[in-house]
Every structure is written in structure tokens, then in C-alpha cells.
Amino acid sequence: MDAAKLNELKKFIQLCKSSPSILDDPSLSFFRDYLQSLGAKIPSSADTAADSKSSYVVEESDEELADAGVKINIEEEEEEDEIIESDIELEGDTVEPDNEPPQKMGDPSVEVTDDNRDASHSAKAKAMDAISEGKFEEAIENLTQAILLNPTSAIMYGTRASVYIKMKKPNAAIRDANAALEINPDSAKGYKSRGIARAMLGQWEDAAKDLHMASKLDYDEEIKNWLKKVEPNAHRIEEHRRKYDRLHKEREDRKIERERRRRRAQAQAEYEKAKKQEQSSSSRKPGGMPGGFPGGMPGGFPGGMPGGMPGGMPGGMPGGMPGGMPGGMPGGMPGGMPGNVDFSKILSDPELMAAFSDPEVMAALQDVMKNPANLAKHQANPKVAPVIAKMMSKFAGPK
């Protein structure tokens, strides 16, 4: 038995197993009848549709499981990447914020007369005496009076801020320091008071900035001592922030990379799914010769189909043409069909294959195959007669 023909037969049988609905094709009725005559059970179209649907669901489930697996892996990575920031070891004491109502502030729109300015200086002098005696509340009252008399003096606000610092009221000191800096952006006393007040609240980085600015404007030993307390903590905080900014950035980059891989995997899965569906659809839709075997079967069935012609023409050619074709074909073809026809010559002929795609030609051929006596009524058809003549020339074989 020819190995190539046997291989073609195996492929066809495998195709029938994977897509039994192929046997519903009318052109394969002769093969279906033969199988049933041997006791074979041919599944109905409904059964094959149900099987197809079932296999589709399984494929979907597999893909869903695969997707779930991807999600689980991503979640596990995210849990591993969780960043827990460590505490910063800081030195130095801080105070609780003061939550008293804001102190009285001057009206910067008020016109300051010479008398008011003199009275303001007099009130400040009394405040300085009170400070030297440790009477801070009295000093605040005098400085408040001095500010109301001359609200355009940055020194008055800066001095009152320094008293609030002695009273451990950093929030009040910051309000006065801000007022002093609004009046005079180069107020060294304003930066110094605000820097110390911020250090008291544990605002180490902001405190370091203010104290460095104060030292540039009017350096003194008190600023130097406060910087020794503030700078180490400010450096630790800065290093801590840089470290965790880097870790968060790396974590975000990994997250972006995981999302990119997830989308790529999803796109690949969708592509594979569409490819499988296309292949499944192609296997359920017979191609090749019209009305014949999917993909064509060069050379036909090896040894011929039982009870019929070897090779298997579209629509089936049962058992040759008994008695030959009446009168033969034009050109003097002998009646009957030889049993050793090489159908690969027919299947490899592009003109015949093109003719087989014409429904009119195929209908005429099947009509002739059912009853050779019908040949006469088709000989006048210019589309059919040349095809039959050419087929007969193939049947004639080599002379």
C-alpha cells in the first residue's frame, strides 16, 4: 500500500475523530453509509455541537486558572515588597505645642507718628527690665503695647518672640517671627527665634534652615549651640527620607514592570485563545475540494473505497460507471472506468479543481455519477462537457 496515500487516510480519519460533523456533508454520504453498514455509530450534529461546546468551556477554565495564577503571583510579590519604615533615632528634648489663643498683633496699615514711636521705645525698655528680672508675663504685656504703638517694627516682634521662647511657647514665637520677617525679610532675630521655636517642636529640618540663615545675617554663640543640637537630627531625617524615597521608587518601578508583564501575558493569552478558536473553526469547516474532503486528498483513498472508485471524487463515485458511458466521450473514450485510476492526476489539475468549485459543474457530475445515462443531457452544456471530457482523458491512463 502506498505510504503517502496511507498517511492521507490517517489524517482524514483523525480529522473525522476531532470533527465528526464533517460526515454530515452530503458529498460524504457514501462513506457515512459504509461506516454505518459496518455497525459504526455516527454522532448527530447536536452531539458534536455539545462536545465542541464542552471542550470550549474546558479551555476557558484552563485559561481562567492561568490568569488566576498570574494574579496570585503578582499579589505575592506586592506583599514581599511592602515597605515598613524604621524609626529614626533622634536626640534632644522637645516641648508640647502651645494651644493658647493667638497674641495681639499690630495693624500694619496704621500711620506711626513720632509720639507713637517714642512711646513704643519706652514700652520696650520696660519690657527689657522685666525680662532681666525674669518677669516674662510683664515683658509680654509691655512688648504687646510697643507693637500696637509701632506695628511696623520687626525688632519689636522679634523681641517678643524671644520672650515666648523663654516661656516655652514655640507656636506664639513662630507667629511673631513670621510677622517680623514679613516686615523685614533680612531680620536675623526673626530667623533665629523661628529656628529655635521649630527646634523646640521637633521640626529639625526647618529649624536647621532658619538657624543657618540667621547665622549668615548675624552669627552668635546661641545660634551655634542650637545648630549643634539641630543638625545631627536634620541629617538623620534627610538620610532616612532619601533611603525610603529610593525604596519606594524601586517598588513603584517593580510595580510598573509587573503590570507591563501582566499586560503582555494577557495579550499573549488572548492571541493564543484566538488562534485556538481559529484552528478549531477551521477544523470544523471542511476545505479543499467543494463537496469533498477537507484540504483535498491528493491521490484519493489508497486501494479505493470499498464498493466504489479508488480515490474518492467529490460527491463520491460509487463503483465505477457500469456499462460504460453511452457512445463514449467525444474523442472516442471507451465505456466504463478502469479500476486503477490515479486520482492524483485529477486533483493536481488546476483546471479541474477550478471547475469543481462551480456548483453547476458539480451538480452535473454528481448527476452523471448517479446515472451514466444522464450524460447525454449535459453534453450540450459548454461548462460541463469539457470537464467530463478532461476527466475521461485522465481515466484513459497512459496508452
CSV table of C-alpha atoms in Angstrom, one decimal:
chain,number,residue,atom,x,y,z
A,1,MET,CA,0.0,0.0,0.0
A,2,ASP,CA,1.4,3.4,-1.0
A,3,ALA,CA,2.7,5.1,2.2
A,4,ALA,CA,1.7,8.6,1.1
A,5,LYS,CA,-1.9,7.5,0.5
A,6,LEU,CA,-2.0,5.7,3.8
A,7,ASN,CA,-0.8,8.8,5.5
A,8,GLU,CA,-3.5,10.8,3.9
A,9,LEU,CA,-6.1,8.3,5.0
A,10,LYS,CA,-4.8,8.5,8.6
A,11,LYS,CA,-5.1,12.3,8.5
A,12,PHE,CA,-8.6,12.1,7.3
A,13,ILE,CA,-9.6,9.6,10.0
A,14,GLN,CA,-8.0,11.8,12.6
A,15,LEU,CA,-10.0,14.8,11.2
A,16,CYS,CA,-13.2,12.7,11.4
A,17,LYS,CA,-12.4,11.9,15.1
A,18,SER,CA,-11.8,15.5,16.0
A,19,SER,CA,-14.8,16.9,14.0
A,20,PRO,CA,-17.4,14.1,13.4
A,21,SER,CA,-19.7,16.8,11.9
A,22,ILE,CA,-17.7,16.5,8.7
A,23,LEU,CA,-19.5,13.3,8.0
A,24,ASP,CA,-22.8,15.3,7.8
A,25,ASP,CA,-21.5,16.7,4.4
A,26,PRO,CA,-23.8,15.3,1.7
A,27,SER,CA,-20.8,14.6,-0.5
A,28,LEU,CA,-19.5,12.1,2.1
A,29,SER,CA,-22.8,10.3,2.5
A,30,PHE,CA,-21.4,7.2,0.7
A,31,PHE,CA,-18.6,7.0,3.4
A,32,ARG,CA,-21.1,7.6,6.2
A,33,ASP,CA,-23.4,4.8,4.8
A,34,TYR,CA,-20.4,2.5,4.6
A,35,LEU,CA,-19.4,3.1,8.2
A,36,GLN,CA,-22.9,2.5,9.4
A,37,SER,CA,-23.1,-0.7,7.4
A,38,LEU,CA,-20.2,-1.9,9.4
A,39,GLY,CA,-22.1,-1.1,12.6
A,40,ALA,CA,-20.3,2.2,13.4
A,41,LYS,CA,-22.2,4.7,15.5
A,42,ILE,CA,-22.1,8.2,13.9
A,43,PRO,CA,-22.8,11.0,16.4
A,44,SER,CA,-25.5,13.5,15.4
A,45,SER,CA,-24.9,17.2,14.8
A,46,ALA,CA,-26.3,18.1,18.2
A,47,ASP,CA,-23.9,15.7,19.9
A,48,THR,CA,-20.9,17.1,18.2
A,49,ALA,CA,-22.0,20.6,18.9
A,50,ALA,CA,-22.4,19.8,22.6
A,51,ASP,CA,-18.9,18.2,22.6
A,52,SER,CA,-17.5,21.3,20.9
A,53,LYS,CA,-19.1,23.5,23.5
A,54,SER,CA,-17.9,21.3,26.3
A,55,SER,CA,-14.3,21.4,25.1
A,56,TYR,CA,-14.5,25.1,24.7
A,57,VAL,CA,-15.6,25.5,28.3
A,58,VAL,CA,-12.6,23.4,29.5
A,59,GLU,CA,-10.3,25.6,27.5
A,60,GLU,CA,-11.8,28.7,29.1
A,61,SER,CA,-11.4,27.2,32.6
A,62,ASP,CA,-7.8,26.4,31.9
A,63,GLU,CA,-7.2,30.0,30.8
A,64,GLU,CA,-9.0,31.4,33.8
A,65,LEU,CA,-6.9,29.2,36.1
A,66,ALA,CA,-3.8,30.5,34.3
A,67,ASP,CA,-4.9,34.1,34.7
A,68,ALA,CA,-5.6,33.5,38.4
A,69,GLY,CA,-2.2,32.1,38.8
A,70,VAL,CA,-0.7,35.2,37.3
A,71,LYS,CA,-2.7,37.4,39.7
A,72,ILE,CA,-1.7,35.3,42.7
A,73,ASN,CA,2.0,35.7,41.9
A,74,ILE,CA,1.6,39.4,41.5
A,75,GLU,CA,-0.1,39.7,44.8
A,76,GLU,CA,2.6,37.7,46.5
A,77,GLU,CA,5.2,40.0,45.0
A,78,GLU,CA,3.4,43.0,46.3
A,79,GLU,CA,3.3,41.6,49.8
A,80,GLU,CA,7.0,40.9,49.7
A,81,ASP,CA,7.6,44.5,48.5
A,82,GLU,CA,5.7,46.0,51.4
A,83,ILE,CA,8.0,48.7,52.9
A,84,ILE,CA,7.9,49.3,56.6
A,85,GLU,CA,9.8,52.4,57.6
A,86,SER,CA,12.0,52.2,60.6
A,87,ASP,CA,12.0,54.8,63.4
A,88,ILE,CA,14.6,57.5,63.4
A,89,GLU,CA,16.8,57.8,66.4
A,90,LEU,CA,16.8,61.5,67.3
A,91,GLU,CA,18.4,63.3,70.1
A,92,GLY,CA,17.2,66.4,72.0
A,93,ASP,CA,14.2,67.3,74.0
A,94,THR,CA,11.0,68.8,72.6
A,95,VAL,CA,8.0,70.6,74.1
A,96,GLU,CA,4.3,70.2,73.6
A,97,PRO,CA,2.7,72.8,71.2
A,98,ASP,CA,1.1,75.7,73.0
A,99,ASN,CA,-2.6,76.0,72.0
A,100,GLU,CA,-3.4,79.3,73.6
A,101,PRO,CA,-5.3,81.9,71.6
A,102,PRO,CA,-3.1,84.0,69.2
A,103,GLN,CA,-1.5,87.0,70.8
A,104,LYS,CA,-2.4,90.6,69.8
A,105,MET,CA,-0.8,91.8,66.6
A,106,GLY,CA,-0.4,95.3,65.3
A,107,ASP,CA,-2.2,96.8,62.3
A,108,PRO,CA,0.4,97.4,59.6
A,109,SER,CA,-1.9,100.0,57.9
A,110,VAL,CA,-1.8,102.4,60.9
A,111,GLU,CA,0.3,105.5,60.4
A,112,VAL,CA,3.0,105.7,63.1
A,113,THR,CA,3.7,109.2,64.4
A,114,ASP,CA,6.8,110.3,66.2
A,115,ASP,CA,5.0,110.3,69.5
A,116,ASN,CA,3.8,106.7,69.0
A,117,ARG,CA,7.3,105.6,68.0
A,118,ASP,CA,8.8,107.2,71.2
A,119,ALA,CA,6.1,105.6,73.3
A,120,SER,CA,6.8,102.3,71.7
A,121,HIS,CA,10.5,102.5,72.6
A,122,SER,CA,9.6,103.4,76.2
A,123,ALA,CA,7.4,100.3,76.4
A,124,LYS,CA,10.2,98.1,75.0
A,125,ALA,CA,12.6,99.5,77.7
A,126,LYS,CA,10.2,98.5,80.4
A,127,ALA,CA,9.9,95.0,78.8
A,128,MET,CA,13.7,94.6,78.8
A,129,ASP,CA,13.8,95.4,82.5
A,130,ALA,CA,11.1,92.8,83.2
A,131,ILE,CA,13.0,90.2,81.2
A,132,SER,CA,16.2,90.8,83.2
A,133,GLU,CA,14.1,90.2,86.3
A,134,GLY,CA,12.5,87.0,84.9
A,135,LYS,CA,9.1,88.6,84.8
A,136,PHE,CA,8.1,87.2,81.4
A,137,GLU,CA,4.4,87.9,81.5
A,138,GLU,CA,5.1,91.6,82.3
A,139,ALA,CA,7.6,91.7,79.5
A,140,ILE,CA,5.0,90.3,77.1
A,141,GLU,CA,2.4,93.0,78.1
A,142,ASN,CA,4.9,95.8,77.6
A,143,LEU,CA,6.1,94.4,74.2
A,144,THR,CA,2.5,94.0,73.1
A,145,GLN,CA,1.9,97.7,73.9
A,146,ALA,CA,5.0,98.6,72.0
A,147,ILE,CA,3.9,96.6,68.9
A,148,LEU,CA,0.4,98.2,68.9
A,149,LEU,CA,2.1,101.7,69.0
A,150,ASN,CA,4.5,100.8,66.3
A,151,PRO,CA,3.4,97.8,64.2
A,152,THR,CA,6.0,98.4,61.6
A,153,SER,CA,8.9,97.4,63.8
A,154,ALA,CA,10.4,94.0,63.1
A,155,ILE,CA,12.6,94.3,66.2
A,156,MET,CA,9.5,94.5,68.5
A,157,TYR,CA,8.1,91.3,67.1
A,158,GLY,CA,11.5,89.6,67.2
A,159,THR,CA,12.0,90.6,70.8
A,160,ARG,CA,8.5,89.4,71.9
A,161,ALA,CA,9.2,86.1,70.0
A,162,SER,CA,12.4,85.6,72.1
A,163,VAL,CA,10.4,86.0,75.3
A,164,TYR,CA,7.8,83.4,74.1
A,165,ILE,CA,10.7,81.0,73.6
A,166,LYS,CA,11.8,81.6,77.2
A,167,MET,CA,8.2,80.8,78.3
A,168,LYS,CA,8.3,77.6,76.1
A,169,LYS,CA,5.5,78.8,73.9
A,170,PRO,CA,7.0,77.9,70.4
A,171,ASN,CA,3.8,78.5,68.4
A,172,ALA,CA,3.4,82.0,69.7
A,173,ALA,CA,7.1,82.6,69.0
A,174,ILE,CA,6.7,81.4,65.4
A,175,ARG,CA,3.8,83.8,64.8
A,176,ASP,CA,5.8,86.8,66.0
A,177,ALA,CA,8.9,85.6,64.0
A,178,ASN,CA,6.8,85.4,60.8
A,179,ALA,CA,5.4,88.9,61.4
A,180,ALA,CA,9.0,90.2,61.8
A,181,LEU,CA,10.1,88.5,58.6
A,182,GLU,CA,7.1,90.0,56.7
A,183,ILE,CA,8.3,93.4,57.7
A,184,ASN,CA,12.0,92.7,57.2
A,185,PRO,CA,12.9,89.6,55.2
A,186,ASP,CA,16.5,90.0,56.4
A,187,SER,CA,15.6,90.0,60.1
A,188,ALA,CA,18.3,87.9,61.8
A,189,LYS,CA,16.3,87.9,65.0
A,190,GLY,CA,13.2,86.7,63.2
A,191,TYR,CA,15.1,83.7,61.7
A,192,LYS,CA,16.8,82.9,64.9
A,193,SER,CA,13.6,83.0,67.0
A,194,ARG,CA,11.7,80.9,64.5
A,195,GLY,CA,14.6,78.4,64.1
A,196,ILE,CA,14.8,77.9,67.9
A,197,ALA,CA,11.0,77.6,68.2
A,198,ARG,CA,10.9,75.0,65.4
A,199,ALA,CA,13.6,73.0,67.1
A,200,MET,CA,11.6,73.0,70.3
A,201,LEU,CA,8.7,71.4,68.4
A,202,GLY,CA,11.0,68.8,66.8
A,203,GLN,CA,10.8,70.4,63.3
A,204,TRP,CA,14.5,69.7,62.9
A,205,GLU,CA,15.0,70.3,59.2
A,206,ASP,CA,13.1,73.6,59.1
A,207,ALA,CA,14.9,74.6,62.3
A,208,ALA,CA,18.3,74.0,60.6
A,209,LYS,CA,17.3,76.1,57.6
A,210,ASP,CA,16.2,79.1,59.8
A,211,LEU,CA,19.3,78.9,62.0
A,212,HIS,CA,21.7,78.7,59.0
A,213,MET,CA,20.0,81.8,57.6
A,214,ALA,CA,20.3,83.6,60.9
A,215,SER,CA,24.0,82.7,61.2
A,216,LYS,CA,24.6,84.3,57.8
A,217,LEU,CA,22.9,87.5,58.8
A,218,ASP,CA,24.1,87.9,62.4
A,219,TYR,CA,26.1,85.0,63.8
A,220,ASP,CA,26.3,84.5,67.5
A,221,GLU,CA,27.1,81.7,70.0
A,222,GLU,CA,23.5,80.9,70.8
A,223,ILE,CA,22.9,80.1,67.1
A,224,LYS,CA,26.0,78.0,67.0
A,225,ASN,CA,24.8,76.0,70.1
A,226,TRP,CA,21.4,75.4,68.7
A,227,LEU,CA,22.8,74.2,65.3
A,228,LYS,CA,24.9,71.6,67.2
A,229,LYS,CA,21.6,70.2,68.6
A,230,VAL,CA,19.6,70.5,65.4
A,231,GLU,CA,22.0,69.5,62.6
A,232,PRO,CA,22.5,65.8,63.6
A,233,ASN,CA,18.8,65.2,63.7
A,234,ALA,CA,18.2,67.1,60.4
A,235,HIS,CA,20.9,64.9,58.7
A,236,ARG,CA,19.4,61.7,60.0
A,237,ILE,CA,16.0,62.7,58.8
A,238,GLU,CA,17.4,63.6,55.4
A,239,GLU,CA,19.2,60.3,55.0
A,240,HIS,CA,16.2,58.4,56.2
A,241,ARG,CA,14.0,60.2,53.6
A,242,ARG,CA,16.5,59.6,50.8
A,243,LYS,CA,16.7,55.9,51.7
A,244,TYR,CA,12.9,55.3,51.7
A,245,ASP,CA,12.3,57.6,48.7
A,246,ARG,CA,14.7,55.3,46.8
A,247,LEU,CA,13.0,52.1,48.1
A,248,HIS,CA,9.6,53.5,47.2
A,249,LYS,CA,10.8,54.5,43.8
A,250,GLU,CA,12.2,50.9,43.2
A,251,ARG,CA,9.0,49.4,44.5
A,252,GLU,CA,7.0,51.6,42.1
A,253,ASP,CA,9.3,50.6,39.2
A,254,ARG,CA,8.8,46.9,40.0
A,255,LYS,CA,5.0,47.5,40.1
A,256,ILE,CA,5.1,49.2,36.7
A,257,GLU,CA,7.3,46.3,35.4
A,258,ARG,CA,4.8,43.7,36.8
A,259,GLU,CA,1.9,45.5,35.2
A,260,ARG,CA,3.8,45.6,31.9
A,261,ARG,CA,4.4,41.8,32.1
A,262,ARG,CA,0.8,41.2,33.1
A,263,ARG,CA,-0.5,43.1,30.1
A,264,ARG,CA,2.0,41.3,27.8
A,265,ALA,CA,0.9,37.9,29.2
A,266,GLN,CA,-2.7,38.9,28.9
A,267,ALA,CA,-2.2,39.9,25.3
A,268,GLN,CA,-0.3,36.7,24.6
A,269,ALA,CA,-3.1,34.6,26.2
A,270,GLU,CA,-5.8,36.4,24.1
A,271,TYR,CA,-3.7,35.8,21.0
A,272,GLU,CA,-3.3,32.1,21.8
A,273,LYS,CA,-7.0,31.8,22.6
A,274,ALA,CA,-8.0,33.5,19.3
A,275,LYS,CA,-5.5,31.2,17.5
A,276,LYS,CA,-7.0,28.1,19.0
A,277,GLN,CA,-10.5,29.3,18.2
A,278,GLU,CA,-9.5,29.9,14.6
A,279,GLN,CA,-7.9,26.5,14.3
A,280,SER,CA,-10.9,24.9,15.9
A,281,SER,CA,-13.2,26.7,13.5
A,282,SER,CA,-11.0,25.7,10.5
A,283,SER,CA,-11.1,22.1,11.6
A,284,ARG,CA,-15.0,22.2,11.7
A,285,LYS,CA,-15.3,23.8,8.3
A,286,PRO,CA,-14.2,21.4,5.5
A,287,GLY,CA,-12.0,23.0,2.9
A,288,GLY,CA,-10.3,21.7,-0.2
A,289,MET,CA,-12.5,20.2,-2.9
A,290,PRO,CA,-16.0,21.5,-2.9
A,291,GLY,CA,-18.3,18.9,-1.5
A,292,GLY,CA,-15.3,16.7,-0.9
A,293,PHE,CA,-12.7,16.1,1.7
A,294,PRO,CA,-11.2,18.9,3.8
A,295,GLY,CA,-8.0,20.1,2.5
A,296,GLY,CA,-8.3,17.7,-0.5
A,297,MET,CA,-6.9,14.3,-0.6
A,298,PRO,CA,-4.2,14.0,-3.3
A,299,GLY,CA,-4.2,10.5,-4.7
A,300,GLY,CA,-7.6,9.6,-3.1
A,301,PHE,CA,-8.1,6.7,-0.7
A,302,PRO,CA,-5.4,4.0,-1.1
A,303,GLY,CA,-6.8,1.0,-2.7
A,304,GLY,CA,-10.1,2.7,-3.4
A,305,MET,CA,-13.1,3.0,-1.2
A,306,PRO,CA,-15.0,-0.3,-0.7
A,307,GLY,CA,-17.7,-0.7,-3.3
A,308,GLY,CA,-16.6,2.4,-5.1
A,309,MET,CA,-14.0,4.1,-7.1
A,310,PRO,CA,-10.5,4.4,-5.7
A,311,GLY,CA,-9.5,7.9,-4.6
A,312,GLY,CA,-12.9,9.4,-3.8
A,313,MET,CA,-14.2,12.2,-6.1
A,314,PRO,CA,-16.4,14.9,-4.7
A,315,GLY,CA,-19.8,13.5,-4.0
A,316,GLY,CA,-18.5,10.0,-4.2
A,317,MET,CA,-18.3,7.9,-7.3
A,318,PRO,CA,-19.8,4.5,-6.4
A,319,GLY,CA,-18.4,1.5,-8.1
A,320,GLY,CA,-17.4,3.0,-11.4
A,321,MET,CA,-19.8,3.6,-14.2
A,322,PRO,CA,-21.5,0.3,-15.0
A,323,GLY,CA,-21.8,-0.4,-18.6
A,324,GLY,CA,-19.6,2.5,-19.6
A,325,MET,CA,-20.7,5.8,-20.9
A,326,PRO,CA,-23.1,5.5,-23.8
A,327,GLY,CA,-21.3,6.1,-27.0
A,328,GLY,CA,-18.2,7.1,-25.1
A,329,MET,CA,-17.0,10.7,-24.7
A,330,PRO,CA,-16.0,13.0,-27.6
A,331,GLY,CA,-12.7,11.9,-28.7
A,332,GLY,CA,-13.6,8.3,-28.5
A,333,MET,CA,-13.3,7.4,-24.8
A,334,PRO,CA,-14.1,3.7,-24.2
A,335,GLY,CA,-17.0,2.9,-21.9
A,336,GLY,CA,-16.5,2.1,-18.3
A,337,MET,CA,-13.9,3.3,-15.9
A,338,PRO,CA,-10.7,1.4,-15.2
A,339,GLY,CA,-10.2,0.3,-11.6
A,340,ASN,CA,-6.6,1.5,-11.4
A,341,VAL,CA,-7.1,5.3,-12.0
A,342,ASP,CA,-4.5,7.6,-10.4
A,343,PHE,CA,-6.7,10.3,-9.0
A,344,SER,CA,-3.7,12.4,-8.0
A,345,LYS,CA,-3.7,13.5,-11.7
A,346,ILE,CA,-7.2,14.8,-11.4
A,347,LEU,CA,-6.6,16.5,-8.0
A,348,SER,CA,-3.4,18.1,-9.3
A,349,ASP,CA,-5.1,19.6,-12.4
A,350,PRO,CA,-5.8,23.3,-11.7
A,351,GLU,CA,-8.5,23.5,-14.4
A,352,LEU,CA,-10.4,20.6,-13.0
A,353,MET,CA,-10.1,21.8,-9.4
A,354,ALA,CA,-11.3,25.2,-10.5
A,355,ALA,CA,-14.3,23.6,-12.3
A,356,PHE,CA,-15.1,21.6,-9.1
A,357,SER,CA,-15.7,24.9,-7.3
A,358,ASP,CA,-18.6,25.7,-9.7
A,359,PRO,CA,-21.9,24.4,-8.2
A,360,GLU,CA,-23.4,23.9,-11.7
A,361,VAL,CA,-20.5,21.7,-12.8
A,362,MET,CA,-20.5,19.7,-9.5
A,363,ALA,CA,-24.3,19.1,-9.8
A,364,ALA,CA,-23.9,17.8,-13.4
A,365,LEU,CA,-21.0,15.5,-12.4
A,366,GLN,CA,-23.0,14.0,-9.4
A,367,ASP,CA,-26.0,13.6,-11.7
A,368,VAL,CA,-23.8,11.6,-14.2
A,369,MET,CA,-22.2,9.6,-11.4
A,370,LYS,CA,-25.6,8.5,-10.1
A,371,ASN,CA,-26.8,7.5,-13.6
A,372,PRO,CA,-24.3,7.5,-16.5
A,373,ALA,CA,-27.3,7.6,-18.9
A,374,ASN,CA,-27.7,11.3,-17.8
A,375,LEU,CA,-24.5,12.1,-19.6
A,376,ALA,CA,-26.3,12.9,-22.8
A,377,LYS,CA,-28.3,15.8,-21.3
A,378,HIS,CA,-25.2,17.5,-20.1
A,379,GLN,CA,-23.1,17.2,-23.3
A,380,ALA,CA,-24.6,20.4,-24.7
A,381,ASN,CA,-23.6,22.4,-21.6
A,382,PRO,CA,-20.4,24.3,-22.6
A,383,LYS,CA,-19.3,24.4,-18.9
A,384,VAL,CA,-19.8,20.7,-18.1
A,385,ALA,CA,-18.9,18.9,-21.3
A,386,PRO,CA,-15.2,20.0,-21.4
A,387,VAL,CA,-14.8,19.0,-17.7
A,388,ILE,CA,-16.2,15.5,-18.3
A,389,ALA,CA,-14.0,15.1,-21.4
A,390,LYS,CA,-10.9,16.0,-19.5
A,391,MET,CA,-11.8,13.7,-16.7
A,392,MET,CA,-12.3,10.9,-19.1
A,393,SER,CA,-8.8,11.6,-20.6
A,394,LYS,CA,-7.4,11.2,-17.1
A,395,PHE,CA,-9.3,7.9,-16.7
A,396,ALA,CA,-7.9,6.6,-20.0
A,397,GLY,CA,-4.4,6.4,-18.5
A,398,PRO,CA,-1.3,6.2,-20.5
A,399,LYS,CA,-1.6,4.5,-23.9
